[in-house]
CSV table of C-alpha atoms in Angstrom, one decimal:
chain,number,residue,atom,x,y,z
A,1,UNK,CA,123.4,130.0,140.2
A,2,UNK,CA,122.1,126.6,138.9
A,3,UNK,CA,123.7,124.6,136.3
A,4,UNK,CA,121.4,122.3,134.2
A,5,UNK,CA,122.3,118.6,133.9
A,6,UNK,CA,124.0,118.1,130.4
A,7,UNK,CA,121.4,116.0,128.9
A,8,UNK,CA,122.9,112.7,126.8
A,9,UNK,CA,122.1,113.6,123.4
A,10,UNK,CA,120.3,110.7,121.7
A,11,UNK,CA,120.9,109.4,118.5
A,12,UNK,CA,118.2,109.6,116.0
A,13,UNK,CA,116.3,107.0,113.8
A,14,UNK,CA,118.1,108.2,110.9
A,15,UNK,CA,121.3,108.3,112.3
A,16,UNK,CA,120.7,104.6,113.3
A,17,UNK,CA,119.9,103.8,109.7
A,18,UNK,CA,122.7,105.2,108.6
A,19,UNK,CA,124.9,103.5,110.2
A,20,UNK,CA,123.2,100.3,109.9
A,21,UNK,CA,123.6,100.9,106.4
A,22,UNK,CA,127.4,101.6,106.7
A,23,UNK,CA,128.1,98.6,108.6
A,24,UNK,CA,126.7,96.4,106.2
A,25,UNK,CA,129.0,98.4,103.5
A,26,UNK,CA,131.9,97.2,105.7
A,27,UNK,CA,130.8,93.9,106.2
A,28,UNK,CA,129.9,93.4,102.5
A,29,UNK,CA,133.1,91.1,101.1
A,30,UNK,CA,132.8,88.9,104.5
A,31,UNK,CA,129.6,88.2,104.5
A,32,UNK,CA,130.1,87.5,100.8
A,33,UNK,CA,132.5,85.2,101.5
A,34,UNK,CA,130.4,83.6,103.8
A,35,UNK,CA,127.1,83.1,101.8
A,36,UNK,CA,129.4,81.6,99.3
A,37,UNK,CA,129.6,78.3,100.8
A,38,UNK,CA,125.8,77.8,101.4
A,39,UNK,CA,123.8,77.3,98.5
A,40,UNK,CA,120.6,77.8,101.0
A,41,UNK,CA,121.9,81.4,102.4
A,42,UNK,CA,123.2,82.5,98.9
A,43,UNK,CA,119.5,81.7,97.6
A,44,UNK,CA,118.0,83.5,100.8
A,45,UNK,CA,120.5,86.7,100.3
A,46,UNK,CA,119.9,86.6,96.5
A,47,UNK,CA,116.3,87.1,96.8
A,48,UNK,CA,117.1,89.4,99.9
A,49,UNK,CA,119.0,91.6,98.0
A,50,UNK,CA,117.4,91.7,94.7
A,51,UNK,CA,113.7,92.9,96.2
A,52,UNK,CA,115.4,95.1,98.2
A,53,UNK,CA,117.3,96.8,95.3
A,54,UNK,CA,114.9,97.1,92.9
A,55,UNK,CA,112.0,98.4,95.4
A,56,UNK,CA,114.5,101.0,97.3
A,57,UNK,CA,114.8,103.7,94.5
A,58,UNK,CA,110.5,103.9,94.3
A,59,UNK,CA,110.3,104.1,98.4
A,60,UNK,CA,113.2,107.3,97.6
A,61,UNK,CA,110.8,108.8,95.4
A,62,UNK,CA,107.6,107.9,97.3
A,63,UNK,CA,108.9,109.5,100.1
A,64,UNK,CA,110.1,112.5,98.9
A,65,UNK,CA,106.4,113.1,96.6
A,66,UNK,CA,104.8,111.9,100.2
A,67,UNK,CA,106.9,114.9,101.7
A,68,UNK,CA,106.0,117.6,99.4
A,69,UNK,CA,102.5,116.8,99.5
A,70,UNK,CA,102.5,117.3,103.6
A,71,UNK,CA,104.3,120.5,103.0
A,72,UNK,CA,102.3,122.2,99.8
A,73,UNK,CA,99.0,120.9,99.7
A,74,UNK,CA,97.2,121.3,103.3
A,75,UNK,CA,94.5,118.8,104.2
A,76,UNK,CA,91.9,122.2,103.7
A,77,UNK,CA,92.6,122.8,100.2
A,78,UNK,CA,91.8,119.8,99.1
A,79,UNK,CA,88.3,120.2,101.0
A,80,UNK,CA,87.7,123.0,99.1
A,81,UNK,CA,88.1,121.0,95.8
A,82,UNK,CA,85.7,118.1,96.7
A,83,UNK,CA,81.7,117.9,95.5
A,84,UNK,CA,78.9,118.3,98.0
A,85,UNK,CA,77.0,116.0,96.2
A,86,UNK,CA,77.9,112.7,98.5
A,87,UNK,CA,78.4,110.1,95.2
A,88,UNK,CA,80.3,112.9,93.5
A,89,UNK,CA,82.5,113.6,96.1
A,90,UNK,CA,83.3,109.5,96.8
A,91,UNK,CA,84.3,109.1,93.3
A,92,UNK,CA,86.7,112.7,93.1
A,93,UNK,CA,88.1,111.6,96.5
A,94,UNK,CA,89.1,107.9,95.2
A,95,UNK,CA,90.5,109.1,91.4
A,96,UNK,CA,92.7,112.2,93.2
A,97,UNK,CA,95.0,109.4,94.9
A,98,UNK,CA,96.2,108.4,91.5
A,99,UNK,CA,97.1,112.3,91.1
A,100,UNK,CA,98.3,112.8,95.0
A,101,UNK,CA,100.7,110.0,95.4
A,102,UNK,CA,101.4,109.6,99.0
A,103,UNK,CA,102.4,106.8,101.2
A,104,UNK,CA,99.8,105.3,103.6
A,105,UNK,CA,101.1,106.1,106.4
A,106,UNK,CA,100.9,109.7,105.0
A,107,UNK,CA,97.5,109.2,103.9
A,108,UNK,CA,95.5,108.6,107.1
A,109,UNK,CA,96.4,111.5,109.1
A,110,UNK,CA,95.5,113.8,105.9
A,111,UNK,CA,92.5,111.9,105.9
A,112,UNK,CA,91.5,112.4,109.5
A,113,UNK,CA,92.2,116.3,108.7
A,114,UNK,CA,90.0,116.0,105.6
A,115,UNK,CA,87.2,114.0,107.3
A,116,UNK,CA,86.0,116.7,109.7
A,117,UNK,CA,82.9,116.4,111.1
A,118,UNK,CA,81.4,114.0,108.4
A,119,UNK,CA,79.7,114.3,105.3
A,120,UNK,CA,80.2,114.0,101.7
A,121,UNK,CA,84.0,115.6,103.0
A,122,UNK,CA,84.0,112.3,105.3
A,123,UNK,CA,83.4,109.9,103.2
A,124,UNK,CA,85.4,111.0,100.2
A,125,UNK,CA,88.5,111.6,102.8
A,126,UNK,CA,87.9,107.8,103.6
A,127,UNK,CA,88.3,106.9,99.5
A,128,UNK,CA,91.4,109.2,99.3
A,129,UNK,CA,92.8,107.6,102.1
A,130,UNK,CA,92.4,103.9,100.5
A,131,UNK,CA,93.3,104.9,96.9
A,132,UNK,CA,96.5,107.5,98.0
A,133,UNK,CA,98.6,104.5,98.4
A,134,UNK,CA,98.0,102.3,96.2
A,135,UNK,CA,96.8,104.4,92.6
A,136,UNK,CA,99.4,106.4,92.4
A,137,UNK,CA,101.8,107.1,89.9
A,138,UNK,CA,104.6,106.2,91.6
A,139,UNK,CA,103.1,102.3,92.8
A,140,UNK,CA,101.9,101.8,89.0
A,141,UNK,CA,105.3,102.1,87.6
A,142,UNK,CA,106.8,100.5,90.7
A,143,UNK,CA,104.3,97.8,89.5
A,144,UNK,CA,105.0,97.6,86.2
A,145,UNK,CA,108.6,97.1,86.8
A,146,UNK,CA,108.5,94.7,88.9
A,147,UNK,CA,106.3,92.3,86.6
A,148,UNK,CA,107.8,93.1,83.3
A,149,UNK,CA,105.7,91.3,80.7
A,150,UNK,CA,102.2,91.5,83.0
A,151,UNK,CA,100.7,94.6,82.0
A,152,UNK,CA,97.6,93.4,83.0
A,153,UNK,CA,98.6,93.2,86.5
A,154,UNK,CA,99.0,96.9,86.4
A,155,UNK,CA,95.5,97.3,85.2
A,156,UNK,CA,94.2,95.1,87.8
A,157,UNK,CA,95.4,96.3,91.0
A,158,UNK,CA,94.7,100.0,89.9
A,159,UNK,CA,91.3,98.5,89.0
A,160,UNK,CA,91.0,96.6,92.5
A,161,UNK,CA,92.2,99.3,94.5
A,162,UNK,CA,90.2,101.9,93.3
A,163,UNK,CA,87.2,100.0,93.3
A,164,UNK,CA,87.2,99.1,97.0
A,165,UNK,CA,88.1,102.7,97.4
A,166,UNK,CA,85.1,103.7,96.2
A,167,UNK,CA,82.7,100.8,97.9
A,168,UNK,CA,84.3,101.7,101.2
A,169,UNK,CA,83.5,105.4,100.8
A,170,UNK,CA,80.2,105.0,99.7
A,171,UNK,CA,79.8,102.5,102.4
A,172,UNK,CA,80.9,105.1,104.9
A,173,UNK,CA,78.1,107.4,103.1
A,174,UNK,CA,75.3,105.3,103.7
A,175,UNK,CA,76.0,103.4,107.0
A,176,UNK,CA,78.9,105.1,108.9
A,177,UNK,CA,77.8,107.0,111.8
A,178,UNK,CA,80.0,109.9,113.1
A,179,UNK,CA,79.9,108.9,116.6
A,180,UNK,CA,82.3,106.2,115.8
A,181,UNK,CA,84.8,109.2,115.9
A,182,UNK,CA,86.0,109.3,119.2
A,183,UNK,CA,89.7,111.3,118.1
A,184,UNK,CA,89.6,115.0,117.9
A,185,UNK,CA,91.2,116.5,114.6
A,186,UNK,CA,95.5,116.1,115.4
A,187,UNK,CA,96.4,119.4,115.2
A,188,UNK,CA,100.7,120.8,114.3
A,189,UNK,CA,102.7,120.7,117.1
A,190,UNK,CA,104.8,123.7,115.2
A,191,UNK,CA,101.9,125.3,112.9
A,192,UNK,CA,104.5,127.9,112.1
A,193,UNK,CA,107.4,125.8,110.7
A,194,UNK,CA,108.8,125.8,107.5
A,195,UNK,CA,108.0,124.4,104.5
A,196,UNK,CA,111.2,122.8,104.0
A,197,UNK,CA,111.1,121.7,107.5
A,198,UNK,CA,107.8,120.3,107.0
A,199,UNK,CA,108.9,118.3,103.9
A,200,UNK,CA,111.9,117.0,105.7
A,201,UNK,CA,110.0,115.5,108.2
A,202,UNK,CA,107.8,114.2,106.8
A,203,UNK,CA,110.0,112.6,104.5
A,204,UNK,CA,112.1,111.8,107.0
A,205,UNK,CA,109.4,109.8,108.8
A,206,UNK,CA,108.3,107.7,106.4
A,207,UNK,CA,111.5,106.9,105.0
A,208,UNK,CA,112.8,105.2,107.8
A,209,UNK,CA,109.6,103.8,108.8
A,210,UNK,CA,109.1,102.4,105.2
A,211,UNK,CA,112.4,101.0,105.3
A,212,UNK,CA,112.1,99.2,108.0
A,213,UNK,CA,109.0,97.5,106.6
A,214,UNK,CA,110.7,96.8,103.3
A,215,UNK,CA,113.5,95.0,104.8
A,216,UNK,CA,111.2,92.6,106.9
A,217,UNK,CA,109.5,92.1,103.8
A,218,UNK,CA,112.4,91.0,101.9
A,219,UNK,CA,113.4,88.8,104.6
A,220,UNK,CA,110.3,87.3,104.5
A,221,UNK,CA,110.4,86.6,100.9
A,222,UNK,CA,114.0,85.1,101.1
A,223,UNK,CA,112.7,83.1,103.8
A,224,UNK,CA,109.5,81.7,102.0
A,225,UNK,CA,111.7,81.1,99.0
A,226,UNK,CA,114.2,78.8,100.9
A,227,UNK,CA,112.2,77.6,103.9
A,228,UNK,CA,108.5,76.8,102.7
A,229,UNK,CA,108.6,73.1,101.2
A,230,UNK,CA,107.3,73.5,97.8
A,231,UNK,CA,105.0,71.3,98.4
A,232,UNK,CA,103.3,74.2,100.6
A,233,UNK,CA,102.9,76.6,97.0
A,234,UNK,CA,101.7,74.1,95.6
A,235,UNK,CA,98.7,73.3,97.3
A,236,UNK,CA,98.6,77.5,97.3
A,237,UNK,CA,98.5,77.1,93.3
A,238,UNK,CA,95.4,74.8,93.3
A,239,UNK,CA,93.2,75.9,95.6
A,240,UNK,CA,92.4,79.7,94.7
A,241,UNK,CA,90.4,80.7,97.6
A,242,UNK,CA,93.3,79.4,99.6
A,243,UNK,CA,95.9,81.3,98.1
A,244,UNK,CA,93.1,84.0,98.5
A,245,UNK,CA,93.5,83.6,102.2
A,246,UNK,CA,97.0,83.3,102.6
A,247,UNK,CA,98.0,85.8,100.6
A,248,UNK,CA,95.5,88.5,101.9
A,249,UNK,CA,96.5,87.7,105.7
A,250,UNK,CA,100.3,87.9,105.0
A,251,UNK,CA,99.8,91.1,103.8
A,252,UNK,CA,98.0,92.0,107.3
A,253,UNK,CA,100.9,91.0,109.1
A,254,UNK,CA,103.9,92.4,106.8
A,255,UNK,CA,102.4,95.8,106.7
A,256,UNK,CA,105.1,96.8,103.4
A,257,UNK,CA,104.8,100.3,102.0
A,258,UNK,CA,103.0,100.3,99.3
A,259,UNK,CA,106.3,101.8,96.8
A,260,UNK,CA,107.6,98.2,97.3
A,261,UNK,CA,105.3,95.8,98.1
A,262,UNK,CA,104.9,94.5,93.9
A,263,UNK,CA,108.8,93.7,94.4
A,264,UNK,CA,108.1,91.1,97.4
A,265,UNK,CA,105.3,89.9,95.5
A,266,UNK,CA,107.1,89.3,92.3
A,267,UNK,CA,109.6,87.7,94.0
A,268,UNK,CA,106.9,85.0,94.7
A,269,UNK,CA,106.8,83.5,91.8
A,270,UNK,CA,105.6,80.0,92.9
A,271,UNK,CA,102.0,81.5,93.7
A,272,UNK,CA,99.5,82.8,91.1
A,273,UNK,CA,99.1,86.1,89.7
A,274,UNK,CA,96.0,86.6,91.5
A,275,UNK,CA,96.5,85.7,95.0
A,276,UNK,CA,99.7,87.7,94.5
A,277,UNK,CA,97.0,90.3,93.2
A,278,UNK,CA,95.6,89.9,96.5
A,279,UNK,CA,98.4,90.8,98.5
A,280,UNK,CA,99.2,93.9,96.6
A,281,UNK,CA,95.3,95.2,97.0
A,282,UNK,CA,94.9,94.4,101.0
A,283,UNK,CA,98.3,95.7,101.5
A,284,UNK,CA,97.7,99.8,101.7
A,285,UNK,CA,94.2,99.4,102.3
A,286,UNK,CA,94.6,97.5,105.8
A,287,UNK,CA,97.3,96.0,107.5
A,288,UNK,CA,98.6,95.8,111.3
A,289,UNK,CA,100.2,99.5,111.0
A,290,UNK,CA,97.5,101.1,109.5
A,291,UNK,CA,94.7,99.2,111.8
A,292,UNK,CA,96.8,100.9,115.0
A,293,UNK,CA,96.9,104.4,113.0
A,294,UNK,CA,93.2,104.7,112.9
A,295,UNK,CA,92.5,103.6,116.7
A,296,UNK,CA,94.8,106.5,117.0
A,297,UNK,CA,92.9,108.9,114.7
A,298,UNK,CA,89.6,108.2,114.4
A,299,UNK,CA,89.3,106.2,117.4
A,300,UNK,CA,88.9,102.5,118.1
A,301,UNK,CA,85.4,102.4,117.3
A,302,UNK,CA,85.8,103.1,114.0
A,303,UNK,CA,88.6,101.3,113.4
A,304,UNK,CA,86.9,98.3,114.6
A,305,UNK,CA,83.9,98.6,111.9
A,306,UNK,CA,86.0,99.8,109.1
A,307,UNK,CA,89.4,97.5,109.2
A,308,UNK,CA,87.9,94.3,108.8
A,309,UNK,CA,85.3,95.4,106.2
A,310,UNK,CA,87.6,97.2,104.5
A,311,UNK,CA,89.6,93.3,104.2
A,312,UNK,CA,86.8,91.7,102.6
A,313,UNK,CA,86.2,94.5,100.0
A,314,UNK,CA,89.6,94.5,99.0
A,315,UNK,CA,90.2,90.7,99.2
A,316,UNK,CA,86.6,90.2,97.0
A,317,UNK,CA,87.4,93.1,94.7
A,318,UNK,CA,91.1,92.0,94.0
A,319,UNK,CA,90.0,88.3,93.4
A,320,UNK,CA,86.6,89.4,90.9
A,321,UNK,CA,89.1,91.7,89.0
A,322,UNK,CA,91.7,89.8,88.9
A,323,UNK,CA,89.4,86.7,87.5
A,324,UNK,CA,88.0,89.0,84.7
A,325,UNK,CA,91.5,90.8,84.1
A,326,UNK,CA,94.3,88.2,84.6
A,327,UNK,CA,92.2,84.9,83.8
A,328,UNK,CA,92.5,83.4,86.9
A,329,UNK,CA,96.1,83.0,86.6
């Protein structure tokens, strides 16, 4: 008779996080202690601490919204609500993110399902997929929250987002070629699981990989507070197209889910509202995550066309808007 090897069991991500969390429960008074010498590190852990707070209960709820979408509402469904009409169908794909919260990295492979083989499907998948993450409920009032005072800024990065929603679907409508899909449809690897193992998973799976995001992002945000020379913001402050740039490109390269990326940004408060309007509009519609998702999905011909298009729409849409909305502040 054979015995199997007993296999190591391995821990798993949100095991890990768990007890990352724990440890720093433990470790709470010393490093208080510690910070409290250093005006520099008490600044940095300040700021640290106060984005991470206030964004963490909206990433909870984003999550758990993101889950019961994945286990409730199947990608064909919604196919079967959209207009065949290809202008029609843009438009109802970009307004139902603001009524199917989701985070983004929820949003692309429901998108891929939705795409199909093209079409007036295709292209409104492509508008659901940009607007998901960013119009929804749950990023609004995360927004409002964290700029008390700034309703406007609501107004214009649910105007921003869904207008380069809509440009980049219509866009898809009238240029994009379905060749450039080189990925088959992802199909379950258990199509006869649960619902509530469905929902966990999901949920699962972007909460840890949205908290991960949200912590590099409020290190990043302690570190610009304490390390930038302020000579650095600003220069940002007078030159708009600069701050434009900047603010757009950091947003690239931070990849924050899109329940807590207003919290990082209001944290900035030595840049302007609108490059800061910036950042919150490139954010779910392209960053480094999302770029690699789509090679994935749709394949790396696509994601070559639509990524860096989908970067100027947003950046030019966020700046027009926020111009006309916040008065170039």
């Amino acid at each position: 008779m054979t015995v199997s090897p007993h296999r190591r069991r391995v821990p798993t991500s949100t095991e890990a996080l768990l007890v990352g969390l724990l440890l720093c429960a433990v470790l709470g008074v010393w490093l208080r202690e510690g910070l409290a010498g250093n005006v520099t590190l008490a600044t940095a852990g300040t700021v640290f601490c106060g984005v991470f707070v206030q964004a963490l209960p909206f990433l909870v709820l984003g999550v758990l919204v993101s889950g019961l979408i994945a286990a409730y509402l199947p990608p064909e469904r919604l196919a079967r609500w959209l207009p065949q009409r290809h202008g029609a169908a843009v438009l109802v794909g970009g307004i139902a993110g603001a009524a199917l919260p989701g985070c983004e990295c929820g949003s692309v492979p429901m998108a891929r399902r939705l795409f199909g083989d093209g079409g007036a499907v295709g292209a409104a998948s492509l508008a659901f997929m940009l607007s998901a993450p960013a119009i929804n409920p749950v990023v609004l009032v995360a927004t409002a929250v964290a700029f008390p005072g700034e309703p406007r800024m609501v107004v214009a990065r649910c105007a921003a987002s869904l207008a380069t929603a809509v440009i980049m679907g219509a866009a898809w409508s009238r240029w994009g070629r379905p060749a450039w899909i080189t990925q088959p449809v992802p199909r379950s690897d258990d199509e006869t699981a649960s619902r509530w193992t469905v929902f966990s998973e999901a949920a699962r799976h972007d909460f840890v990989q949205a908290a991960s995001y949200l912590v590099i992002g409020a290190a990043a945000a302690a570190a610009m507070r304490v390390a930038v020379p302020p000579w650095v913001f600003e220069h940002v402050a007078g030159h708009l197209i600069v701050g434009v740039l900047v603010m757009a490109l950091l947003a690239f390269v931070l990849a924050l889910c899109s329940e807590a990326d207003a919290f990082v940004a209001a944290s900035l408060t030595m840049v302007p509202l609108v490059p800061r309007l910036v950042f919150l509009v490139v954010g779910p519609a392209v960053d480094v995550k999302l770029v690699a998702m789509q090679t994935g999905l749709f394949g790396r011909a696509f994601a070559l066309r639509f990524a860096p298009l989908t970067m100027v729409v947003a950046a030019t849409s966020a700046t027009v808007i926020g111009l006309l909305v916040l008065g170039g502040r």
